[in-house]
PDB file of C-alpha atoms and ligand atoms in Angstrom:
ATOM      1  CA  MET E  19     -14.692 -66.369   8.015  1.00  0.00           C
ATOM      2  CA  CYS E  20     -12.064 -68.779   6.479  1.00  0.00           C
ATOM      3  CA  VAL E  21     -14.614 -70.950   4.768  1.00  0.00           C
ATOM      4  CA  THR E  22     -16.575 -67.929   3.387  1.00  0.00           C
ATOM      5  CA  THR E  23     -13.280 -66.507   1.988  1.00  0.00           C
ATOM      6  CA  LYS E  24     -12.575 -69.853   0.306  1.00  0.00           C
ATOM      7  CA  LYS E  25     -15.938 -70.070  -1.413  1.00  0.00           C
ATOM      8  CA  VAL E  26     -15.488 -66.652  -2.721  1.00  0.00           C
ATOM      9  CA  VAL E  27     -12.182 -67.493  -4.096  1.00  0.00           C
ATOM     10  CA  LEU E  28     -13.261 -70.799  -5.564  1.00  0.00           C
ATOM     11  CA  PHE E  29     -16.315 -68.965  -7.227  1.00  0.00           C
ATOM     12  CA  SER E  30     -13.995 -66.335  -8.653  1.00  0.00           C
ATOM     13  CA  VAL E  31     -11.785 -69.159 -10.108  1.00  0.00           C
ATOM     14  CA  LEU E  32     -14.922 -70.946 -11.488  1.00  0.00           C
ATOM     15  CA  SER E  33     -16.570 -67.681 -12.974  1.00  0.00           C
ATOM     16  CA  LEU E  34     -14.264 -67.373 -15.730  1.00  0.00           C
ATOM     17  CA  PHE E  35     -14.853 -70.916 -16.765  1.00  0.00           C
ATOM     18  CA  ILE E  36     -18.484 -71.104 -16.253  1.00  0.00           C
ATOM     19  CA  ASN E  37     -19.397 -68.063 -18.212  1.00  0.00           C
ATOM     20  CA  ALA E  38     -17.593 -69.460 -21.347  1.00  0.00           C
ATOM     21  CA  ALA E  39     -18.716 -72.994 -20.492  1.00  0.00           C
ATOM     22  CA  VAL E  40     -22.375 -72.018 -20.663  1.00  0.00           C
ATOM     23  CA  CYS E  41     -22.056 -69.925 -23.681  1.00  0.00           C
ATOM     24  CA  ASN E  42     -19.913 -72.270 -25.776  1.00  0.00           C
ATOM     25  CA  MET E  43     -21.143 -75.538 -24.623  1.00  0.00           C
ATOM     26  CA  SER E  44     -23.053 -76.375 -28.025  1.00  0.00           C
ATOM     27  CA  GLU E  45     -20.266 -74.920 -29.969  1.00  0.00           C
ATOM     28  CA  ALA E  46     -17.515 -76.819 -28.228  1.00  0.00           C
ATOM     29  CA  ALA E  47     -19.494 -80.098 -28.449  1.00  0.00           C
ATOM     30  CA  GLY E  48     -19.687 -79.930 -32.060  1.00  0.00           C
ATOM     31  CA  LYS E  49     -16.019 -79.065 -32.624  1.00  0.00           C
ATOM     32  CA  PRO E  50     -13.564 -81.490 -33.751  1.00  0.00           C
ATOM     33  CA  GLU E  51     -11.207 -82.811 -31.296  1.00  0.00           C
ATOM     34  CA  VAL E  52      -8.475 -80.400 -30.388  1.00  0.00           C
ATOM     35  CA  LYS E  53      -5.060 -82.020 -30.122  1.00  0.00           C
ATOM     36  CA  VAL E  54      -3.263 -80.781 -26.996  1.00  0.00           C
ATOM     37  CA  PRO E  55       0.269 -81.729 -27.297  1.00  0.00           C
ATOM     38  CA  GLU E  56       1.269 -84.721 -25.074  1.00  0.00           C
ATOM     39  CA  ALA E  57       3.349 -83.631 -22.122  1.00  0.00           C
ATOM     40  CA  THR E  58       7.020 -84.106 -22.888  1.00  0.00           C
ATOM     41  CA  ALA E  59       9.667 -85.553 -20.730  1.00  0.00           C
ATOM     42  CA  PRO E  60      11.900 -82.707 -19.150  1.00  0.00           C
ATOM     43  CA  GLN E  61      14.267 -81.279 -21.599  1.00  0.00           C
ATOM     44  CA  GLY E  62      17.667 -82.232 -20.701  1.00  0.00           C
ATOM     45  CA  SER E  63      21.035 -81.064 -22.151  1.00  0.00           C
ATOM     46  CA  GLY E  64      20.807 -83.781 -24.773  1.00  0.00           C
ATOM     47  CA  GLN E  65      22.535 -86.337 -22.504  1.00  0.00           C
ATOM     48  CA  VAL E  66      21.580 -89.946 -23.459  1.00  0.00           C
ATOM     49  CA  GLU E  67      22.201 -91.257 -19.896  1.00  0.00           C
ATOM     50  CA  PRO E  68      18.994 -92.616 -18.485  1.00  0.00           C
ATOM     51  CA  ILE E  69      17.668 -90.955 -15.404  1.00  0.00           C
ATOM     52  CA  ALA E  70      15.768 -92.787 -12.805  1.00  0.00           C
ATOM     53  CA  ALA E  71      12.120 -91.670 -12.810  1.00  0.00           C
ATOM     54  CA  ALA E  72      12.548 -90.577  -9.055  1.00  0.00           C
ATOM     55  CA  GLU E  73      15.166 -88.162 -10.071  1.00  0.00           C
ATOM     56  CA  LYS E  74      13.340 -86.533 -12.905  1.00  0.00           C
ATOM     57  CA  LYS E  75      12.429 -82.913 -12.630  1.00  0.00           C
ATOM     58  CA  VAL E  76       8.736 -82.455 -13.320  1.00  0.00           C
ATOM     59  CA  GLU E  77       8.597 -79.577 -15.890  1.00  0.00           C
ATOM     60  CA  VAL E  78       5.071 -78.097 -16.242  1.00  0.00           C
ATOM     61  CA  THR E  79       4.248 -75.786 -19.125  1.00  0.00           C
ATOM     62  CA  ASP E  80       0.760 -74.970 -20.849  1.00  0.00           C
ATOM     63  CA  ALA E  81       1.380 -77.986 -22.932  1.00  0.00           C
ATOM     64  CA  SER E  82       1.444 -80.238 -19.919  1.00  0.00           C
ATOM     65  CA  PHE E  83      -2.290 -80.303 -19.483  1.00  0.00           C
ATOM     66  CA  ARG E  84      -4.975 -82.348 -21.300  1.00  0.00           C
ATOM     67  CA  CYS E  85      -8.647 -82.225 -21.660  1.00  0.00           C
ATOM     68  CA  LEU E  86     -10.197 -84.103 -18.767  1.00  0.00           C
ATOM     69  CA  HIS E  87     -11.681 -86.638 -21.300  1.00  0.00           C
ATOM     70  CA  LYS E  88      -8.287 -87.645 -22.478  1.00  0.00           C
ATOM     71  CA  MET E  89      -7.225 -88.474 -18.984  1.00  0.00           C
ATOM     72  CA  THR E  90      -8.110 -91.505 -16.850  1.00  0.00           C
ATOM     73  CA  LYS E  91     -11.131 -91.230 -14.682  1.00  0.00           C
ATOM     74  CA  VAL E  92     -10.967 -92.680 -11.193  1.00  0.00           C
ATOM     75  CA  GLY E  93     -14.161 -92.008  -9.103  1.00  0.00           C
ATOM     76  CA  ASN E  94     -14.878 -88.324  -9.506  1.00  0.00           C
ATOM     77  CA  MET E  95     -11.235 -87.379 -10.352  1.00  0.00           C
ATOM     78  CA  TYR E  96      -9.340 -87.436 -13.676  1.00  0.00           C
ATOM     79  CA  VAL E  97      -5.543 -88.494 -13.350  1.00  0.00           C
ATOM     80  CA  ASP E  98      -2.641 -88.471 -15.619  1.00  0.00           C
ATOM     81  CA  ASN E  99       1.193 -88.751 -15.235  1.00  0.00           C
ATOM     82  CA  LEU E 100       3.737 -86.294 -16.969  1.00  0.00           C
ATOM     83  CA  LEU E 101       6.578 -88.795 -16.436  1.00  0.00           C
ATOM     84  CA  GLY E 102       4.760 -91.771 -17.904  1.00  0.00           C
ATOM     85  CA  ASP E 103       4.128 -93.431 -14.603  1.00  0.00           C
ATOM     86  CA  LEU E 104       0.257 -93.503 -15.008  1.00  0.00           C
ATOM     87  CA  GLU E 105       0.302 -96.941 -13.457  1.00  0.00           C
ATOM     88  CA  GLY E 106       1.992 -95.586 -10.183  1.00  0.00           C
ATOM     89  CA  THR E 107      -0.605 -92.760 -10.173  1.00  0.00           C
ATOM     90  CA  LEU E 108      -3.449 -95.123 -10.627  1.00  0.00           C
ATOM     91  CA  ALA E 109      -2.273 -97.569  -7.924  1.00  0.00           C
ATOM     92  CA  VAL E 110      -2.489 -94.719  -5.335  1.00  0.00           C
ATOM     93  CA  ALA E 111      -5.783 -93.186  -6.753  1.00  0.00           C
ATOM     94  CA  LYS E 112      -7.647 -96.428  -6.765  1.00  0.00           C
ATOM     95  CA  SER E 113      -6.161 -97.694  -3.376  1.00  0.00           C
ATOM     96  CA  SER E 114      -8.466 -97.490  -0.383  1.00  0.00           C
ATOM     97  CA  ALA E 115      -5.582 -97.324   1.790  1.00  0.00           C
ATOM     98  CA  GLY E 116      -4.311 -94.121   0.083  1.00  0.00           C
ATOM     99  CA  GLY E 117      -0.558 -93.611  -0.477  1.00  0.00           C
ATOM    100  CA  VAL E 118       1.776 -91.086  -1.798  1.00  0.00           C
ATOM    101  CA  TYR E 119       1.383 -90.162  -5.246  1.00  0.00           C
ATOM    102  CA  PRO E 120       4.358 -90.684  -7.511  1.00  0.00           C
ATOM    103  CA  ALA E 121       6.266 -87.610  -9.094  1.00  0.00           C
ATOM    104  CA  GLY E 122       4.583 -86.435 -12.244  1.00  0.00           C
ATOM    105  CA  SER E 123       0.994 -87.350 -11.106  1.00  0.00           C
ATOM    106  CA  VAL E 124      -1.678 -84.934 -12.256  1.00  0.00           C
ATOM    107  CA  VAL E 125      -5.121 -85.000 -10.597  1.00  0.00           C
ATOM    108  CA  GLN E 126      -8.043 -82.967 -11.503  1.00  0.00           C
ATOM    109  CA  LEU E 127     -11.744 -82.699 -10.467  1.00  0.00           C
ATOM    110  CA  LEU E 128     -12.422 -79.422 -12.581  1.00  0.00           C
ATOM    111  CA  PRO E 129     -11.153 -78.474 -16.119  1.00  0.00           C
ATOM    112  CA  THR E 130      -9.370 -75.465 -14.502  1.00  0.00           C
ATOM    113  CA  GLU E 131      -8.046 -76.589 -11.205  1.00  0.00           C
ATOM    114  CA  VAL E 132      -4.975 -78.916 -11.109  1.00  0.00           C
ATOM    115  CA  MET E 133      -2.719 -80.447  -8.660  1.00  0.00           C
ATOM    116  CA  ILE E 134       0.689 -81.905  -9.943  1.00  0.00           C
ATOM    117  CA  LYS E 135       3.047 -83.835  -7.954  1.00  0.00           C
ATOM    118  CA  ARG E 136       6.459 -82.284  -8.581  1.00  0.00           C
ATOM    119  CA  GLU E 137       9.890 -83.996  -7.924  1.00  0.00           C
ATOM    120  CA  LYS E 138      10.816 -85.155  -4.450  1.00  0.00           C
ATOM    121  CA  GLY E 139      11.835 -82.286  -2.217  1.00  0.00           C
ATOM    122  CA  ALA E 140      10.111 -79.668  -4.453  1.00  0.00           C
ATOM    123  CA  ASN E 141       8.019 -78.383  -1.386  1.00  0.00           C
ATOM    124  CA  ASP E 142       7.874 -80.066   1.905  1.00  0.00           C
ATOM    125  CA  GLU E 143       4.634 -78.237   3.045  1.00  0.00           C
ATOM    126  CA  THR E 144       2.573 -79.309   0.252  1.00  0.00           C
ATOM    127  CA  ASN E 145       3.932 -82.884  -0.097  1.00  0.00           C
ATOM    128  CA  ASP E 146       5.537 -81.557  -3.301  1.00  0.00           C
ATOM    129  CA  TRP E 147       2.105 -80.943  -4.978  1.00  0.00           C
ATOM    130  CA  GLU E 148       1.931 -77.810  -6.909  1.00  0.00           C
ATOM    131  CA  PHE E 149      -1.403 -76.034  -7.580  1.00  0.00           C
ATOM    132  CA  PHE E 150      -2.498 -74.606 -10.774  1.00  0.00           C
ATOM    133  CA  VAL E 151      -5.325 -72.497 -12.010  1.00  0.00           C
ATOM    134  CA  LEU E 152      -6.025 -72.670 -15.677  1.00  0.00           C
ATOM    135  CA  GLU E 153      -7.902 -70.981 -18.385  1.00  0.00           C
ATOM    136  CA  VAL E 154      -8.998 -73.532 -20.943  1.00  0.00           C
ATOM    137  CA  SER E 155     -10.415 -72.963 -24.466  1.00  0.00           C
ATOM    138  CA  PRO E 156     -10.618 -74.990 -27.725  1.00  0.00           C
ATOM    139  CA  GLU E 157      -7.049 -74.076 -28.417  1.00  0.00           C
ATOM    140  CA  GLY E 158      -5.758 -75.555 -25.191  1.00  0.00           C
ATOM    141  CA  SER E 159      -4.766 -74.616 -21.557  1.00  0.00           C
ATOM    142  CA  LYS E 160      -3.117 -71.470 -20.266  1.00  0.00           C
ATOM    143  CA  ILE E 161      -1.604 -71.338 -16.670  1.00  0.00           C
ATOM    144  CA  LYS E 162      -3.190 -68.540 -14.947  1.00  0.00           C
ATOM    145  CA  GLN E 163      -1.844 -69.184 -11.541  1.00  0.00           C
ATOM    146  CA  ARG E 164       0.706 -71.677 -10.106  1.00  0.00           C
ATOM    147  CA  GLY E 165       2.476 -72.273  -6.812  1.00  0.00           C
ATOM    148  CA  PHE E 166       2.983 -74.048  -3.581  1.00  0.00           C
ATOM    149  CA  ASN E 167       2.656 -72.246  -0.335  1.00  0.00           C
ATOM    150  CA  PRO E 168       2.940 -69.324   0.297  1.00  0.00           C
ATOM    151  CA  PRO E 169       1.099 -68.984  -2.924  1.00  0.00           C
ATOM    152  CA  VAL E 170       1.735 -66.320  -5.673  1.00  0.00           C
ATOM    153  CA  LYS E 171      -1.742 -65.172  -5.310  1.00  0.00           C
ATOM    154  CA  ASN E 172      -4.510 -65.565  -2.787  1.00  0.00           C
ATOM    155  CA  MET E 173      -6.345 -67.876  -4.930  1.00  0.00           C
ATOM    156  CA  LEU E 174      -3.731 -70.599  -4.579  1.00  0.00           C
ATOM    157  CA  GLY E 175      -3.360 -70.014  -0.956  1.00  0.00           C
ATOM    158  CA  SER E 176      -6.907 -71.113  -0.605  1.00  0.00           C
ATOM    159  CA  CYS E 177      -5.988 -74.446  -2.362  1.00  0.00           C
ATOM    160  CA  ILE E 178      -3.581 -75.508   0.240  1.00  0.00           C
ATOM    161  CA  SER E 179      -5.904 -74.220   3.032  1.00  0.00           C
ATOM    162  CA  CYS E 180      -8.441 -76.896   2.148  1.00  0.00           C
ATOM    163  CA  HIS E 181      -6.142 -79.549   0.831  1.00  0.00           C
ATOM    164  CA  LYS E 182      -3.746 -79.681   3.832  1.00  0.00           C
ATOM    165  CA  GLN E 183      -6.613 -80.725   6.101  1.00  0.00           C
ATOM    166  CA  VAL E 184      -6.735 -84.100   4.407  1.00  0.00           C
ATOM    167  CA  ALA E 185      -5.279 -86.964   6.553  1.00  0.00           C
ATOM    168  CA  PRO E 186      -1.739 -87.743   5.913  1.00  0.00           C
ATOM    169  CA  GLN E 187      -2.322 -91.071   4.253  1.00  0.00           C
ATOM    170  CA  ALA E 188      -4.582 -89.512   1.531  1.00  0.00           C
ATOM    171  CA  ASP E 189      -1.793 -87.144   0.377  1.00  0.00           C
ATOM    172  CA  MET E 190      -3.784 -84.057   0.231  1.00  0.00           C
ATOM    173  CA  VAL E 191      -6.322 -85.465  -2.100  1.00  0.00           C
ATOM    174  CA  CYS E 192      -9.721 -84.262  -0.905  1.00  0.00           C
ATOM    175  CA  ALA E 193     -11.693 -86.871  -3.010  1.00  0.00           C
ATOM    176  CA  ALA E 194     -10.456 -89.496  -0.569  1.00  0.00           C
ATOM    177  CA  GLY E 195     -12.930 -87.883   1.856  1.00  0.00           C
ATOM    178  CA  GLN E 196     -10.608 -87.832   4.732  1.00  0.00           C
ATOM    179  CA  GLY E 197     -10.798 -84.392   6.467  1.00  0.00           C
ATOM    180  CA  CYS E 198     -10.947 -82.143   3.622  1.00  0.00           C
ATOM    181  CA  PRO E 199     -13.612 -79.191   4.029  1.00  0.00           C
ATOM    182  CA  PRO E 200     -16.383 -79.861   1.486  1.00  0.00           C
ATOM    183  CA  ILE E 201     -17.104 -77.601  -1.393  1.00  0.00           C
ATOM    184  CA  VAL E 202     -20.389 -76.054  -0.655  1.00  0.00           C
ATOM    185  CA  PHE E 203     -22.214 -73.934  -3.248  1.00  0.00           C
ATOM    186  CA  PRO E 204     -24.751 -71.735  -1.750  1.00  0.00           C
ATOM    187  CA  GLY E 205     -28.166 -71.086  -3.041  1.00  0.00           C
ATOM    188  CA  GLY E 206     -29.227 -74.626  -3.114  1.00  0.00           C
ATOM    189  CA  ILE E 207     -26.978 -75.675  -5.989  1.00  0.00           C
ATOM    190  CA  ASP E 208     -26.622 -79.370  -6.359  1.00  0.00           C
ATOM    191  CA  ASN E 209     -22.776 -79.914  -5.983  1.00  0.00           C
ATOM    192  CA  ALA E 210     -22.577 -83.266  -7.714  1.00  0.00           C
ATOM    193  CA  LYS E 211     -24.508 -82.120 -10.728  1.00  0.00           C
ATOM    194  CA  LEU E 212     -22.642 -78.920 -11.036  1.00  0.00           C
ATOM    195  CA  ILE E 213     -19.331 -80.637 -10.771  1.00  0.00           C
ATOM    196  CA  SER E 214     -20.515 -83.079 -13.510  1.00  0.00           C
ATOM    197  CA  ALA E 215     -21.835 -80.319 -15.719  1.00  0.00           C
ATOM    198  CA  LEU E 216     -18.370 -78.518 -15.493  1.00  0.00           C
ATOM    199  CA  GLN E 217     -16.480 -81.665 -16.175  1.00  0.00           C
ATOM    200  CA  LYS E 218     -18.709 -82.337 -19.215  1.00  0.00           C
ATOM    201  CA  THR E 219     -18.159 -78.883 -20.509  1.00  0.00           C
ATOM    202  CA  ASP E 220     -14.236 -78.863 -20.811  1.00  0.00           C
ATOM    203  CA  LYS E 221     -13.832 -76.818 -23.757  1.00  0.00           C
ATOM    204  CA  ARG E 222     -10.635 -78.562 -24.779  1.00  0.00           C
ATOM    205  CA  CYS E 223     -12.597 -81.604 -26.266  1.00  0.00           C
ATOM    206  CA  PRO E 224     -16.019 -82.837 -26.488  1.00  0.00           C
ATOM    207  CA  SER E 225     -17.308 -84.968 -23.599  1.00  0.00           C
ATOM    208  CA  PRO E 226     -18.290 -88.573 -24.423  1.00  0.00           C
ATOM    209  CA  GLU E 227     -21.664 -87.667 -22.833  1.00  0.00           C
ATOM    210  CA  PRO E 228     -23.209 -84.317 -22.926  1.00  0.00           C
ATOM    211  CA  PRO E 229     -24.513 -82.721 -19.738  1.00  0.00           C
ATOM    212  CA  THR E 230     -27.994 -83.568 -18.773  1.00  0.00           C
ATOM    213  CA  PRO E 231     -30.569 -80.781 -18.686  1.00  0.00           C
ATOM    214  CA  GLU E 232     -30.456 -80.959 -14.866  1.00  0.00           C
ATOM    215  CA  GLU E 233     -26.727 -80.432 -14.821  1.00  0.00           C
ATOM    216  CA  MET E 234     -27.012 -77.456 -17.212  1.00  0.00           C
ATOM    217  CA  ALA E 235     -29.720 -76.052 -14.917  1.00  0.00           C
ATOM    218  CA  GLU E 236     -27.182 -76.075 -11.990  1.00  0.00           C
ATOM    219  CA  LEU E 237     -24.479 -74.596 -14.201  1.00  0.00           C
ATOM    220  CA  ILE E 238     -26.858 -71.763 -15.154  1.00  0.00           C
ATOM    221  CA  LYS E 239     -28.003 -71.320 -11.724  1.00  0.00           C
ATOM    222  CA  LEU E 240     -24.315 -70.658 -10.680  1.00  0.00           C
ATOM    223  CA  LYS E 241     -23.635 -68.324 -13.492  1.00  0.00           C
ATOM    224  CA  LYS E 242     -26.721 -66.255 -12.630  1.00  0.00           C
ATOM    225  CA  MET E 243     -25.595 -66.116  -9.033  1.00  0.00           C
ATOM    226  CA  LEU E 244     -22.104 -64.997  -9.982  1.00  0.00           C
ATOM    227  CA  GLU E 245     -23.597 -62.356 -12.324  1.00  0.00           C
ATOM    228  CA  ALA E 246     -25.658 -60.947  -9.498  1.00  0.00           C
ATOM    229  CA  GLN E 247     -22.663 -61.034  -7.209  1.00  0.00           C
ATOM    230  CA  ALA E 248     -20.644 -59.146  -9.806  1.00  0.00           C
ATOM    231  CA  ALA E 249     -23.363 -56.655 -10.331  1.00  0.00           C
ATOM    232  CA  ALA E 250     -23.577 -56.066  -6.498  1.00  0.00           C
ATOM    233  CA  ALA E 251     -19.940 -55.568  -6.218  1.00  0.00           C
ATOM    234  CA  ALA E 252     -19.911 -53.131  -9.093  1.00  0.00           C
ATOM    235  CA  ALA E 253     -22.844 -51.210  -7.555  1.00  0.00           C
ATOM    236  CA  ALA E 254     -21.158 -51.165  -4.192  1.00  0.00           C
ATOM    237  CA  ALA E 255     -17.865 -49.830  -5.772  1.00  0.00           C
ATOM    238  CA  GLY E 256     -19.939 -47.065  -7.528  1.00  0.00           C
ATOM    239  CA  GLN E 257     -21.127 -45.861  -4.120  1.00  0.00           C
ATOM    240  CA  PRO E 258     -19.695 -42.550  -2.836  1.00  0.00           C
TER     241      PRO E 258
HETATM  242  C1  HEC U  10     -13.289 -75.220   0.207  1.00  0.00           C
HETATM  243  C2  HEC U  10     -12.411 -76.266   0.117  1.00  0.00           C
HETATM  244  C3  HEC U  10     -11.410 -76.305  -1.130  1.00  0.00           C
HETATM  245  C4  HEC U  10     -10.790 -75.324  -1.733  1.00  0.00           C
HETATM  246  C5  HEC U  10     -10.578 -73.802  -1.347  1.00  0.00           C
HETATM  247  C6  HEC U  10     -10.084 -75.988  -2.870  1.00  0.00           C
HETATM  248  N1  HEC U  10     -10.450 -77.265  -2.948  1.00  0.00           N
HETATM  249 FE1  HEC U  10      -9.936 -78.591  -4.376  1.00  0.00          FE
HETATM  250  N2  HEC U  10     -11.197 -79.961  -3.576  1.00  0.00           N
HETATM  251  C7  HEC U  10     -11.944 -79.897  -2.468  1.00  0.00           C
HETATM  252  C8  HEC U  10     -12.799 -80.948  -2.230  1.00  0.00           C
HETATM  253  C9  HEC U  10     -13.738 -81.181  -1.164  1.00  0.00           C
HETATM  254  C10 HEC U  10     -12.495 -81.848  -3.334  1.00  0.00           C
HETATM  255  C11 HEC U  10     -13.233 -83.289  -3.634  1.00  0.00           C
HETATM  256  C12 HEC U  10     -14.534 -82.875  -4.289  1.00  0.00           C
HETATM  257  C13 HEC U  10     -15.107 -84.231  -4.772  1.00  0.00           C
HETATM  258  O1  HEC U  10     -14.474 -85.206  -4.922  1.00  0.00           O
HETATM  259  O2  HEC U  10     -16.319 -84.140  -5.035  1.00  0.00           O
HETATM  260  C14 HEC U  10     -11.472 -81.024  -4.157  1.00  0.00           C
HETATM  261  C15 HEC U  10     -10.903 -81.789  -5.255  1.00  0.00           C
HETATM  262  C16 HEC U  10      -9.845 -81.102  -5.844  1.00  0.00           C
HETATM  263  C17 HEC U  10      -9.134 -81.891  -6.715  1.00  0.00           C
HETATM  264  C18 HEC U  10      -9.159 -83.280  -7.330  1.00  0.00           C
HETATM  265  C19 HEC U  10      -8.372 -84.136  -6.384  1.00  0.00           C
HETATM  266  C20 HEC U  10      -8.654 -84.093  -4.976  1.00  0.00           C
HETATM  267  O3  HEC U  10      -7.962 -83.567  -4.154  1.00  0.00           O
HETATM  268  O4  HEC U  10      -9.780 -84.603  -4.659  1.00  0.00           O
HETATM  269  C21 HEC U  10      -8.041 -80.911  -7.354  1.00  0.00           C
HETATM  270  C22 HEC U  10      -6.929 -81.219  -8.333  1.00  0.00           C
HETATM  271  C23 HEC U  10      -8.251 -79.774  -6.442  1.00  0.00           C
HETATM  272  N3  HEC U  10      -9.346 -79.819  -5.776  1.00  0.00           N
HETATM  273  C24 HEC U  10      -7.503 -78.595  -6.910  1.00  0.00           C
HETATM  274  C25 HEC U  10      -7.764 -77.366  -6.119  1.00  0.00           C
HETATM  275  C26 HEC U  10      -7.028 -76.107  -6.396  1.00  0.00           C
HETATM  276  C27 HEC U  10      -5.969 -75.971  -7.468  1.00  0.00           C
HETATM  277  C28 HEC U  10      -7.538 -75.281  -5.651  1.00  0.00           C
HETATM  278  C29 HEC U  10      -7.324 -73.739  -5.716  1.00  0.00           C
HETATM  279  C30 HEC U  10      -7.411 -73.069  -6.784  1.00  0.00           C
HETATM  280  C31 HEC U  10      -8.552 -75.930  -4.791  1.00  0.00           C
HETATM  281  N4  HEC U  10      -8.547 -77.073  -5.000  1.00  0.00           N
HETATM  282  C32 HEC U  10      -9.330 -75.413  -3.765  1.00  0.00           C
HETATM  283  C33 HEC U  10     -11.858 -78.749  -1.573  1.00  0.00           C
HETATM  284  C34 HEC U  10     -11.351 -77.510  -1.845  1.00  0.00           C
END
């Protein structure tokens, strides 16, 4: 079934992060702030002519990403804008009527999964959103997957499969709660606590608030479940 596949994919994305998050949490919390370079404007040919924001190309590299706690929190999401138009991004993110996010918008729920609004016309099917899966460490961010649709890898295909179900006025942003299939973790895991734990264990910088013991318990529950799944898969692969 479609939803089951999505869950599995989502877990595999999370598993990398969670393993490290649980192990390194106390370590990361005590670390000095890691400076992730600010996203730079697109590198042009040195021309001095000003380019209207709407025409700027949104260049995305490892250095474009920042720790969640350096971004601006709106509800459950963290937002940013690579072209300096944070105001434009915030206006849509905070609007109950929704709207179209401006080019350069960065939105995140988890440290390792990102949507970035590319320049107009970049991809009609995704409303110009590009999906990213990152690996994060105290040293910064590394892009593991990126693409629109069809995706480079299955993992990204699953991003669009949920996010495209959002009502048009919410511009594929699931947090708006308008038609996106929910993320459901099996095994009685409390979604809200787990998401909060993942946010607070972004390894790129310390969180203003540490995860509560209850939130950590959900993270550990998920980690154990993923380990059990991996062990079962390995055992099955070893069968003649
Ligand atoms: C099972 C459906 C599903 C899949 C698959 C999925 N998402 Fe989401 N995503 C959601 C839901 C639901 C939310 C909102 C959760 C909340 O606010 O608590 C969300 C939130 C987000 C957000 C925060 C902005 C927003 O839309 O609310 C980003 C960014 C995001 N997902 C990126 C991704 C990426 C990248 C992938 C693929 C690697 C992905 N998602 C796969 C359902 C999904």
